[in-house]
PDB file of C-alpha atoms in Angstrom:
ATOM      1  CA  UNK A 260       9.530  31.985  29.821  1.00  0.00           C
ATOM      2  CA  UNK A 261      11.910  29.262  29.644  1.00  0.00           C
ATOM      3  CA  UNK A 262      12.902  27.841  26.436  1.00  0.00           C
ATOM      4  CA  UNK A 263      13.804  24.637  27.754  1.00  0.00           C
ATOM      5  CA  UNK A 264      10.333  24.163  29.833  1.00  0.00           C
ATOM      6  CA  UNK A 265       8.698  24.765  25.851  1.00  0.00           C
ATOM      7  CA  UNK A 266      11.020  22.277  24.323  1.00  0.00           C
ATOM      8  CA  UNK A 267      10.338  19.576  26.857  1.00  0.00           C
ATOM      9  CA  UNK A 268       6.312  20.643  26.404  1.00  0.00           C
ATOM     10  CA  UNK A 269       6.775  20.240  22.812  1.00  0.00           C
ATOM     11  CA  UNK A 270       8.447  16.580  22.907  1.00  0.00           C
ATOM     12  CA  UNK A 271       5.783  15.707  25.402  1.00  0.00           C
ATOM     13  CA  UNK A 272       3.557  16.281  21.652  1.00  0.00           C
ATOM     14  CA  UNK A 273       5.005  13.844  19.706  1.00  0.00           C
ATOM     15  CA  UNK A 274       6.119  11.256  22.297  1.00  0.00           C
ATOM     16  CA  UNK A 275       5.136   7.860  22.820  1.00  0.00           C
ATOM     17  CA  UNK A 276       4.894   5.394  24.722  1.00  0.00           C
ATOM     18  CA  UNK A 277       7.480   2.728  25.394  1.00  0.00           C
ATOM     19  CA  UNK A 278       7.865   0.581  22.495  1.00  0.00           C
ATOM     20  CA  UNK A 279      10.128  -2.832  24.154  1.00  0.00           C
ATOM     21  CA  UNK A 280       7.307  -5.310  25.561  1.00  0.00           C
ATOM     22  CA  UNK A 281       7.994  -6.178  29.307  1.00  0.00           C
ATOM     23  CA  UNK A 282       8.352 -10.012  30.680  1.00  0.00           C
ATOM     24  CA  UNK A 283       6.231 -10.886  32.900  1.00  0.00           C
ATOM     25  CA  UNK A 284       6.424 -14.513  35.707  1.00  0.00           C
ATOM     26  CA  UNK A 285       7.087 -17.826  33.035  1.00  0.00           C
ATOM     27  CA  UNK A 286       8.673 -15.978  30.350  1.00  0.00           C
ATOM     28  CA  UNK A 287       5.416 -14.215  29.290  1.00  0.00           C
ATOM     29  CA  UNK A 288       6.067 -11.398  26.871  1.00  0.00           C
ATOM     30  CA  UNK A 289       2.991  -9.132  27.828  1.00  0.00           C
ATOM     31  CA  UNK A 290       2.523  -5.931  25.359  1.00  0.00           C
ATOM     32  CA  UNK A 291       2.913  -2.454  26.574  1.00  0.00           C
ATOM     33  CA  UNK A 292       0.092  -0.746  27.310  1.00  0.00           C
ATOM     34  CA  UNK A 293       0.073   2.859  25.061  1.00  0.00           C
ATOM     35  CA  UNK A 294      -1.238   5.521  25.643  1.00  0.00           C
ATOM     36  CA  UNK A 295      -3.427   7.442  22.319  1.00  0.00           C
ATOM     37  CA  UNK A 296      -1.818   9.782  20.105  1.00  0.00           C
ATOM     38  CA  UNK A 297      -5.093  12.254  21.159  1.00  0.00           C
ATOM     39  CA  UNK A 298      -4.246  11.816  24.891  1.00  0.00           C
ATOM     40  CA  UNK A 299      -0.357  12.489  24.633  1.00  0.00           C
ATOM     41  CA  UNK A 300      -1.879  15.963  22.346  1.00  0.00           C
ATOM     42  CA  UNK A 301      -3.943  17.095  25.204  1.00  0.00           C
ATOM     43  CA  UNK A 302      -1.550  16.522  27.633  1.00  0.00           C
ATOM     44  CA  UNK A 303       1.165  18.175  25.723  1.00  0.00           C
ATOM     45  CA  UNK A 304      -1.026  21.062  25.080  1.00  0.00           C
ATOM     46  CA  UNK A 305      -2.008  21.646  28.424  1.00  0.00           C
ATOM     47  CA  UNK A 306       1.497  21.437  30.115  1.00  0.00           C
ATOM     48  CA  UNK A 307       2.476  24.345  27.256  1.00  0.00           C
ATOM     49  CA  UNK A 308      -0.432  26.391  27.986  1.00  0.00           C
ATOM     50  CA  UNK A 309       1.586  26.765  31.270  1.00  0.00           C
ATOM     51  CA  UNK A 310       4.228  27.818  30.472  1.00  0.00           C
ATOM     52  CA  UNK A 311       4.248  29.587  27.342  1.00  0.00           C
ATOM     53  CA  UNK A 312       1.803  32.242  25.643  1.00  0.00           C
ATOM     54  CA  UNK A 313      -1.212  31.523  23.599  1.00  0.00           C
ATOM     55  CA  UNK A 314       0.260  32.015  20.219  1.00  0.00           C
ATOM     56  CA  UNK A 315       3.434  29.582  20.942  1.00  0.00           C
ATOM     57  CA  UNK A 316       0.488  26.709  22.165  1.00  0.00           C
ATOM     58  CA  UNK A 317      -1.603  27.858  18.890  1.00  0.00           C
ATOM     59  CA  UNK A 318       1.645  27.081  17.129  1.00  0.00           C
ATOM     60  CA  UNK A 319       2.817  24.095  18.775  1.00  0.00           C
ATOM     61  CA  UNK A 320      -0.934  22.204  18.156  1.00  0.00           C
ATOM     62  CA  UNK A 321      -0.890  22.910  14.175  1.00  0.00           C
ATOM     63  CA  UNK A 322       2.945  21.289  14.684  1.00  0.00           C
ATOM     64  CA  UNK A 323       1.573  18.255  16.368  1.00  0.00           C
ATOM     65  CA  UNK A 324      -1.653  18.232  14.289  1.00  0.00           C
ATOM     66  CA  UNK A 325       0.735  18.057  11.445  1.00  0.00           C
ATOM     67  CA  UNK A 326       3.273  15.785  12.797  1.00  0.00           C
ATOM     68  CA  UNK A 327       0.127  12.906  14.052  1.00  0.00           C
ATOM     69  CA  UNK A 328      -1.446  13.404  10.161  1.00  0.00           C
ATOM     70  CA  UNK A 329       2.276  12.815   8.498  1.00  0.00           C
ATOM     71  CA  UNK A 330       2.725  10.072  11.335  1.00  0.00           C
ATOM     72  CA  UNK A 331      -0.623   8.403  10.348  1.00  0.00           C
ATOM     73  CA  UNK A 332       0.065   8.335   6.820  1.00  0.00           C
ATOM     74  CA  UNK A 333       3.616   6.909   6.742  1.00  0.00           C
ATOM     75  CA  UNK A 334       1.966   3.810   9.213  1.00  0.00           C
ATOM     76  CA  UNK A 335      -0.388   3.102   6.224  1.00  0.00           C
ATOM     77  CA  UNK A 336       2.030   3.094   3.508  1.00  0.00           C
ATOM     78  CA  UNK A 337       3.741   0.929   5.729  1.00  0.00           C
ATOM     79  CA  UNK A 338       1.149  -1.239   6.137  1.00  0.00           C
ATOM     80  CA  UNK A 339       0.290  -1.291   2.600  1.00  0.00           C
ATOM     81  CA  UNK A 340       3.831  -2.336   1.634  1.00  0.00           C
ATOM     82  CA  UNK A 341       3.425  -5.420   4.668  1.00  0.00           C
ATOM     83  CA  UNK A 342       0.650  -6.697   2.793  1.00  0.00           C
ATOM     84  CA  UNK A 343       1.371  -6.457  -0.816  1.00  0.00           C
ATOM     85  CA  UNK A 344       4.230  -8.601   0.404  1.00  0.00           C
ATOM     86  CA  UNK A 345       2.422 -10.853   2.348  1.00  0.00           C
ATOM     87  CA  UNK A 346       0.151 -11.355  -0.408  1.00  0.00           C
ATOM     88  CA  UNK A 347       2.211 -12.224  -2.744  1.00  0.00           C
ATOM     89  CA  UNK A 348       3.567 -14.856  -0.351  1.00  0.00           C
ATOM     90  CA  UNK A 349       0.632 -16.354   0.007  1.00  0.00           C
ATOM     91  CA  UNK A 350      -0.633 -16.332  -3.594  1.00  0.00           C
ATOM     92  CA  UNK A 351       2.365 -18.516  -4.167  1.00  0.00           C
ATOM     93  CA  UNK A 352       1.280 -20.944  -2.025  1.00  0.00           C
ATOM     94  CA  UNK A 353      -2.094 -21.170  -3.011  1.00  0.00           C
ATOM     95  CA  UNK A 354      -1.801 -21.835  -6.809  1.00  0.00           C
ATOM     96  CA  UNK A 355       1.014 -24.182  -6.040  1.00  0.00           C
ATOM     97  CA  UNK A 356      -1.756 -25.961  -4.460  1.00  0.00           C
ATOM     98  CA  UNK A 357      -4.356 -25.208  -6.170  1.00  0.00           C
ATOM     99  CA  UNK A 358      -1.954 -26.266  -9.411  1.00  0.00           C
ATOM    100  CA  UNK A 359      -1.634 -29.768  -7.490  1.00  0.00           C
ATOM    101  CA  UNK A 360      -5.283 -30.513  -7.361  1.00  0.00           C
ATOM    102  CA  UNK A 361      -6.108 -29.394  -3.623  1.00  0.00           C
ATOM    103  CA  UNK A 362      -9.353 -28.151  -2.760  1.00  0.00           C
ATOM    104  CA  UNK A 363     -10.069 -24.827  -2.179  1.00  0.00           C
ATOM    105  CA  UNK A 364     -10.115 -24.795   1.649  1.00  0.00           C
ATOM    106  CA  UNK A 365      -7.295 -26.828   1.902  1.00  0.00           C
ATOM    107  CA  UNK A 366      -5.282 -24.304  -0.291  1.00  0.00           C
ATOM    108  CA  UNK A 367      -6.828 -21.019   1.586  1.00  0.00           C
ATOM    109  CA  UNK A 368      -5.871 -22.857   5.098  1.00  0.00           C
ATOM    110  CA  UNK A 369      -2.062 -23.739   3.806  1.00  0.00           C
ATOM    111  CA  UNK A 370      -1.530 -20.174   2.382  1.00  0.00           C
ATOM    112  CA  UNK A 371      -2.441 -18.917   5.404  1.00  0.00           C
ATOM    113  CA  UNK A 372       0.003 -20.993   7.308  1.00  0.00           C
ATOM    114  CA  UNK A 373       2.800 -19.409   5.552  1.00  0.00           C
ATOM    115  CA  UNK A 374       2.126 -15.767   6.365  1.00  0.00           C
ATOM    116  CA  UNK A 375       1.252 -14.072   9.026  1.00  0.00           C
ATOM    117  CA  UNK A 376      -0.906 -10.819   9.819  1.00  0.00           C
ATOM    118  CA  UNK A 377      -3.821  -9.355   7.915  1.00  0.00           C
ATOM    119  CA  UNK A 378      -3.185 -11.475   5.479  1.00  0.00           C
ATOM    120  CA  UNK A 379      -3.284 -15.062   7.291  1.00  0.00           C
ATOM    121  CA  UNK A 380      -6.872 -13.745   8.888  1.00  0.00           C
ATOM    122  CA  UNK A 381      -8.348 -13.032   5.625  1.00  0.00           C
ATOM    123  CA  UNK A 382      -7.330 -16.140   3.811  1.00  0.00           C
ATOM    124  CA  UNK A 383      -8.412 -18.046   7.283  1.00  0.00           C
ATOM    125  CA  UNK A 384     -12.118 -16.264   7.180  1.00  0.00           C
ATOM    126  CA  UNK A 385     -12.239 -17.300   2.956  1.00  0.00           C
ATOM    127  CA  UNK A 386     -11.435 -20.972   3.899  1.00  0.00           C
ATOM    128  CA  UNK A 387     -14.106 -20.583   6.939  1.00  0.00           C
ATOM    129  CA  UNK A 388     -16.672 -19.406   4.116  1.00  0.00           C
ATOM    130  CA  UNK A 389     -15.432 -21.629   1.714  1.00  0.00           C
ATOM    131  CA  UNK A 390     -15.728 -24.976   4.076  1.00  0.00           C
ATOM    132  CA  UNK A 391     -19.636 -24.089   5.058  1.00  0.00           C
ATOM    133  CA  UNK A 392     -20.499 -23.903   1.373  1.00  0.00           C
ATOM    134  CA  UNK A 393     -20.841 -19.745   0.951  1.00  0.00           C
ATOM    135  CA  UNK A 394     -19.521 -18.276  -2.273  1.00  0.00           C
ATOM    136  CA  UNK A 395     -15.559 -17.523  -2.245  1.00  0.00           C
ATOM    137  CA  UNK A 396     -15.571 -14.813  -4.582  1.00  0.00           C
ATOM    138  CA  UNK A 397     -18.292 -13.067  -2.062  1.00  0.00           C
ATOM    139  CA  UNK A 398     -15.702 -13.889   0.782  1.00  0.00           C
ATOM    140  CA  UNK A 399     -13.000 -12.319  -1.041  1.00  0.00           C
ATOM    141  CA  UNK A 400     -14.603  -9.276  -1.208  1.00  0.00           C
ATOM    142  CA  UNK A 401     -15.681  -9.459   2.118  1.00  0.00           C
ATOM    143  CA  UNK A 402     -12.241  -9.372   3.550  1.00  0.00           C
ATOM    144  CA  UNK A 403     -10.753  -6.836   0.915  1.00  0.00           C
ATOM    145  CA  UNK A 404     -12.892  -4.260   2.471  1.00  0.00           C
ATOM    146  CA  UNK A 405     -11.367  -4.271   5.962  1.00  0.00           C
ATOM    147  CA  UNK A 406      -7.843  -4.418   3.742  1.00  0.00           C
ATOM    148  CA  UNK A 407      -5.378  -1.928   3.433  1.00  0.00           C
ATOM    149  CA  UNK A 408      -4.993  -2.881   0.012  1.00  0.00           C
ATOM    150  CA  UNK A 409      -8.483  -3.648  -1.437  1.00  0.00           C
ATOM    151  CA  UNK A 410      -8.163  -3.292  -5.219  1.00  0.00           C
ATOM    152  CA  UNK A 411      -6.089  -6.537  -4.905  1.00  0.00           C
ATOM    153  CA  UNK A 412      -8.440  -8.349  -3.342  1.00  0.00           C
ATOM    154  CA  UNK A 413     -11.042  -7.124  -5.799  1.00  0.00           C
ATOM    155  CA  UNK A 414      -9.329  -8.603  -8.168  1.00  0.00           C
ATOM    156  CA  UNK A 415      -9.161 -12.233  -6.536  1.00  0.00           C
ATOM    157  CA  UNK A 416     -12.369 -11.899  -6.428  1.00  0.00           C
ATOM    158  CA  UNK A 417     -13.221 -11.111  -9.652  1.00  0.00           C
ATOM    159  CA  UNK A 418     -10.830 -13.930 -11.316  1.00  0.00           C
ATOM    160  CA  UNK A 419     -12.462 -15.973  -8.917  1.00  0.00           C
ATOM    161  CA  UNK A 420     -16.032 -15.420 -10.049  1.00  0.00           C
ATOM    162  CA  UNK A 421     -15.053 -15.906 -14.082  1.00  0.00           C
ATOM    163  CA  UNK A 422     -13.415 -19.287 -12.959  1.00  0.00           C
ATOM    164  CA  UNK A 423     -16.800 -20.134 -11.093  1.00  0.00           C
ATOM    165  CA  UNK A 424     -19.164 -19.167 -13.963  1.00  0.00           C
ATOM    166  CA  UNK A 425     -17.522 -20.083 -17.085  1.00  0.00           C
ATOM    167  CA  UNK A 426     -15.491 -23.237 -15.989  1.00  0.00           C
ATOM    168  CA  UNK A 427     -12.030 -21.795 -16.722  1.00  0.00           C
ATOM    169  CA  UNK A 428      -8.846 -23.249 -14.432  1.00  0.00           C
ATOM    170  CA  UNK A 429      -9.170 -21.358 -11.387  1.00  0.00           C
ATOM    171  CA  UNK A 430      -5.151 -21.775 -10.764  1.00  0.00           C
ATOM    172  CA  UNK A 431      -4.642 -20.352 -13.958  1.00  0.00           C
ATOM    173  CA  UNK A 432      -6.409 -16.995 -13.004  1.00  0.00           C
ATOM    174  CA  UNK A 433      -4.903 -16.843  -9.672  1.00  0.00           C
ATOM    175  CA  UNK A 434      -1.828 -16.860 -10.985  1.00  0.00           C
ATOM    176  CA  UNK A 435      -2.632 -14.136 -13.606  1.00  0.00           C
ATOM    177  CA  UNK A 436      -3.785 -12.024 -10.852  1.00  0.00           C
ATOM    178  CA  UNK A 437      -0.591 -12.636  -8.911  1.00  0.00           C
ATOM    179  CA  UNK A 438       1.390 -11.527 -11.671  1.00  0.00           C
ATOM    180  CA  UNK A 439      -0.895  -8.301 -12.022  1.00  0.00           C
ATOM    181  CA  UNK A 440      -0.539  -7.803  -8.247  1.00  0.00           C
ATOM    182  CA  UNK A 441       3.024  -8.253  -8.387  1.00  0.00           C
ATOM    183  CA  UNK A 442       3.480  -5.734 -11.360  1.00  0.00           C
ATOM    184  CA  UNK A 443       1.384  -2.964  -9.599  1.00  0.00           C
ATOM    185  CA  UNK A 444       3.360  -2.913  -6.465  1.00  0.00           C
ATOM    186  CA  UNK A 445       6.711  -3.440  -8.717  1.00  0.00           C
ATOM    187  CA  UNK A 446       5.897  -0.261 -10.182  1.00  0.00           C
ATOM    188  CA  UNK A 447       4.428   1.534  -7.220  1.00  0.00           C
ATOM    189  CA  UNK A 448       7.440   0.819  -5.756  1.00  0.00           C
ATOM    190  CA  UNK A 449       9.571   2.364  -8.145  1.00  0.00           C
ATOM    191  CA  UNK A 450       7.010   5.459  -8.089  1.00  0.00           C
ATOM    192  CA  UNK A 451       7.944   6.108  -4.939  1.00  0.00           C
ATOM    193  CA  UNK A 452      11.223   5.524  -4.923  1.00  0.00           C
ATOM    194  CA  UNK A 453      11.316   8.459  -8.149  1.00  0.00           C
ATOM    195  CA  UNK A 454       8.901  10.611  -5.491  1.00  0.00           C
ATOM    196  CA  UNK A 455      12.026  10.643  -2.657  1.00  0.00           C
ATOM    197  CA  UNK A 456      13.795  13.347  -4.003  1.00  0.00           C
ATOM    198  CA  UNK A 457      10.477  15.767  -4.099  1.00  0.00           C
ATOM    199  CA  UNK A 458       9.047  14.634  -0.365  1.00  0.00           C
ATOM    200  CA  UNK A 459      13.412  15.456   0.826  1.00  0.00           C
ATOM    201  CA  UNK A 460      13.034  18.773  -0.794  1.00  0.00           C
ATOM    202  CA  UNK A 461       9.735  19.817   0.775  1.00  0.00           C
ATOM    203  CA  UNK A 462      11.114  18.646   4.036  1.00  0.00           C
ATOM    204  CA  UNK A 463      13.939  20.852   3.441  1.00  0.00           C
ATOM    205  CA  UNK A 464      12.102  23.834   2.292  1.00  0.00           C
ATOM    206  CA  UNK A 465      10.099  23.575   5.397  1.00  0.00           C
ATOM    207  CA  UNK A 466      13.285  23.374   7.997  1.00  0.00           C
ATOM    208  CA  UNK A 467      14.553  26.914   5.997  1.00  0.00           C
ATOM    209  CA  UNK A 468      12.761  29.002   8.707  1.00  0.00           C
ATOM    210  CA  UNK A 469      14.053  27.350  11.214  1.00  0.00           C
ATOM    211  CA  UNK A 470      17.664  27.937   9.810  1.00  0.00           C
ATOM    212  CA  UNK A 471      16.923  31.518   9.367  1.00  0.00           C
ATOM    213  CA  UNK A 472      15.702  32.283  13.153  1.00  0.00           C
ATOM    214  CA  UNK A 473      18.449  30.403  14.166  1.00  0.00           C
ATOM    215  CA  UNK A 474      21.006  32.468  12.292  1.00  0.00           C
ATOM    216  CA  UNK A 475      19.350  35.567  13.859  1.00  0.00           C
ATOM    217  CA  UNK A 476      19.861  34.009  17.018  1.00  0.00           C
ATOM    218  CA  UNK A 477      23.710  33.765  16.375  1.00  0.00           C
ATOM    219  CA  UNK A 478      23.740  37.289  15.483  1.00  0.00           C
ATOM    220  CA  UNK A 479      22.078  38.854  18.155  1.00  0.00           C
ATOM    221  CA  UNK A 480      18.620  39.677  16.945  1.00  0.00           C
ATOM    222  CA  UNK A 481      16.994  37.547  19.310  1.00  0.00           C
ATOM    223  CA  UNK A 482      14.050  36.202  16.700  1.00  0.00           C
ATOM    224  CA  UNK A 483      12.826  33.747  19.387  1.00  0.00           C
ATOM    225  CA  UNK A 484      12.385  36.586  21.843  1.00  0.00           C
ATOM    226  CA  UNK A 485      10.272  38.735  19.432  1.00  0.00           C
ATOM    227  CA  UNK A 486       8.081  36.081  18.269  1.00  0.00           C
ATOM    228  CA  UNK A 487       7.025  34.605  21.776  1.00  0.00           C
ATOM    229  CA  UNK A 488       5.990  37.937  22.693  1.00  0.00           C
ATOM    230  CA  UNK A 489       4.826  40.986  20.332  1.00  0.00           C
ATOM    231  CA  UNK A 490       5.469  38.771  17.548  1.00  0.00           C
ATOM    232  CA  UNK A 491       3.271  35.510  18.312  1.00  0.00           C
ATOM    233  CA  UNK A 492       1.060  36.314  15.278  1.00  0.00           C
ATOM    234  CA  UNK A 493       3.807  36.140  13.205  1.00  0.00           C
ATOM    235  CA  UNK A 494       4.936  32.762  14.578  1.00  0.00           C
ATOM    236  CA  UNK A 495       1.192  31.555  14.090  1.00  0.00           C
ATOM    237  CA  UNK A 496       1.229  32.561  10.105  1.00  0.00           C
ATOM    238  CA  UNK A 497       4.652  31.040   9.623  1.00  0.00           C
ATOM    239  CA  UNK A 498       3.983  27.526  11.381  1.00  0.00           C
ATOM    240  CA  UNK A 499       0.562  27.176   9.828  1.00  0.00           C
ATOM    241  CA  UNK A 500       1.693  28.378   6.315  1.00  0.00           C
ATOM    242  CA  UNK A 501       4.597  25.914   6.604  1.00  0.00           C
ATOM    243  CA  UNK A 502       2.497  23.100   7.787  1.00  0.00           C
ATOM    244  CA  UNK A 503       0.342  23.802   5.116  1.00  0.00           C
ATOM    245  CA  UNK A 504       3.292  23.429   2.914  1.00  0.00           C
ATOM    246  CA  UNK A 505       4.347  20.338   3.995  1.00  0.00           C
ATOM    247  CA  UNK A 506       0.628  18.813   3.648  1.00  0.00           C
ATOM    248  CA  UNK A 507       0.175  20.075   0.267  1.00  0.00           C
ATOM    249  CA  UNK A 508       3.379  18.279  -1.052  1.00  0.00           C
ATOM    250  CA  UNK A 509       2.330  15.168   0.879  1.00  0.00           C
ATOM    251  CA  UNK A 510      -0.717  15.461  -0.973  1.00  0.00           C
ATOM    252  CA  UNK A 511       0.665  15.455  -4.231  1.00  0.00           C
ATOM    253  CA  UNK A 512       3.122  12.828  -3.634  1.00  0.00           C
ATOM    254  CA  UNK A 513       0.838  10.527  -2.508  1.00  0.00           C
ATOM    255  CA  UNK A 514      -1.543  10.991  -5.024  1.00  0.00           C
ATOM    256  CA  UNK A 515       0.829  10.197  -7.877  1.00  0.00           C
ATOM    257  CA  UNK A 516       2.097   7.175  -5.502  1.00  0.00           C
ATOM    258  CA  UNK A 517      -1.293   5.670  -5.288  1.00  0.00           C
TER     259      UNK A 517
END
């Protein structure tokens, strides 16, 4: 078997596709068209069932299952962070205008001028609501489901609805809720920051076996030989116990993150 012919079978896993868009005739920037994490899985699997025994391909899926699930979750926190910030943007704008005297609409529409994203569509589809008569609050809750960060705009809603029914300033509230929004991701923030040290450690605890068959390698006791061949159960229960590793502590991180 060649070990290079695994390797390139194994980046094949995890690749993707080209990330620079292309121009296209007048200066048109056309987006690349990428192929699915699934489709690069199967394909990856199916060029190492080729070339390498069943209990390296059983290995090399629970890798990429892992890799896609740790992939998937760092895109949402990364999400998340884009629009807590763009949030907070945008609730500047709209109590400055709402503090002004502008009407609702016309404060959802500016707001939503000044970000971009998620965001802008959400505060567009309130004002859309909000200009044929429906019930804001409603709208705001509306759009928080499709968010990545819901609880926040839960709780536009809510300050919303108290301003509605009991005739308090509406600007006033919005602004409370901006502060609250802007203290829970100030301190989120800072959660995760303290929760570095603990994902670097798992990462490193995981990488230990690799330093270990590598060190047999340099002394001659050929560890890569024995577990592609007589050994490949061995290679099974140390990837998946490792994986399993590696989603536990993700677990826990991200639960005292969220």
């Amino acid at each position: 078997m060649s070990v290079a012919a695994v390797a390139l079978a194994l980046a094949l896993l995890v690749a993707s596709g080209p990330r620079r868009p292309f121009q296209l005739g007048g200066g048109r920037t056309r987006r690349p068209v990428r192929m699915p994490a699934a489709a690069w899985l199967v394909t990856g699997l199916a060029v190492l069932m080729l070339v390498a025994p069943f209990g390296v391909v059983v290995a090399g899926a629970i890798v990429s299952l892992t890799v896609e699930v740790r992939r998937r979750r760092r895109h949402r926190q990364r999400r998340r962070a884009a629009e807590a910030a763009a949030l907070e943007g945008a609730l500047d704008v709209l109590v400055a205008e709402l503090r002004i005297g502008a009407h609702p609409v016309a404060a959802f529409d500016t707001a939503a001028t000044e970000v971009d994203g998620a965001v802008a569509a959400a505060l567009r589809t309130v004002a859309a609501r909000a200009r044929m008569g429906a019930d804001v609050a409603a709208g705001l809750r509306s759009v928080g489901e499709r968010a990545a960060l819901p609880a926040h705009w839960h709780r536009l809603a809510v300050c919303w609805q108290l301003a509605q029914s009991h005739g308090l300033a509406i600007a006033t509230l919005m602004h409370t809720a901006q502060r609250d929004i802007v203290a829970r991701e100030r301190f989120s923030a800072q959660v995760a920051a303290g929760m570095a040290g603990a994902r670097t450690t798992a990462t490193v605890l995981a990488a230990l076996p690799l330093l270990g068959v590598a060190l047999g390698e340099l002394i001659g006791a050929q560890p890569l030989r024995f577990l592609v061949s007589g050994g490949q159960w061995l290679l099974v229960a140390g990837v998946t116990l490792t994986c399993l590793g590696l989603a536990w502590s993700d677990r826990i991180t991200g639960a005292v993150v969220e």
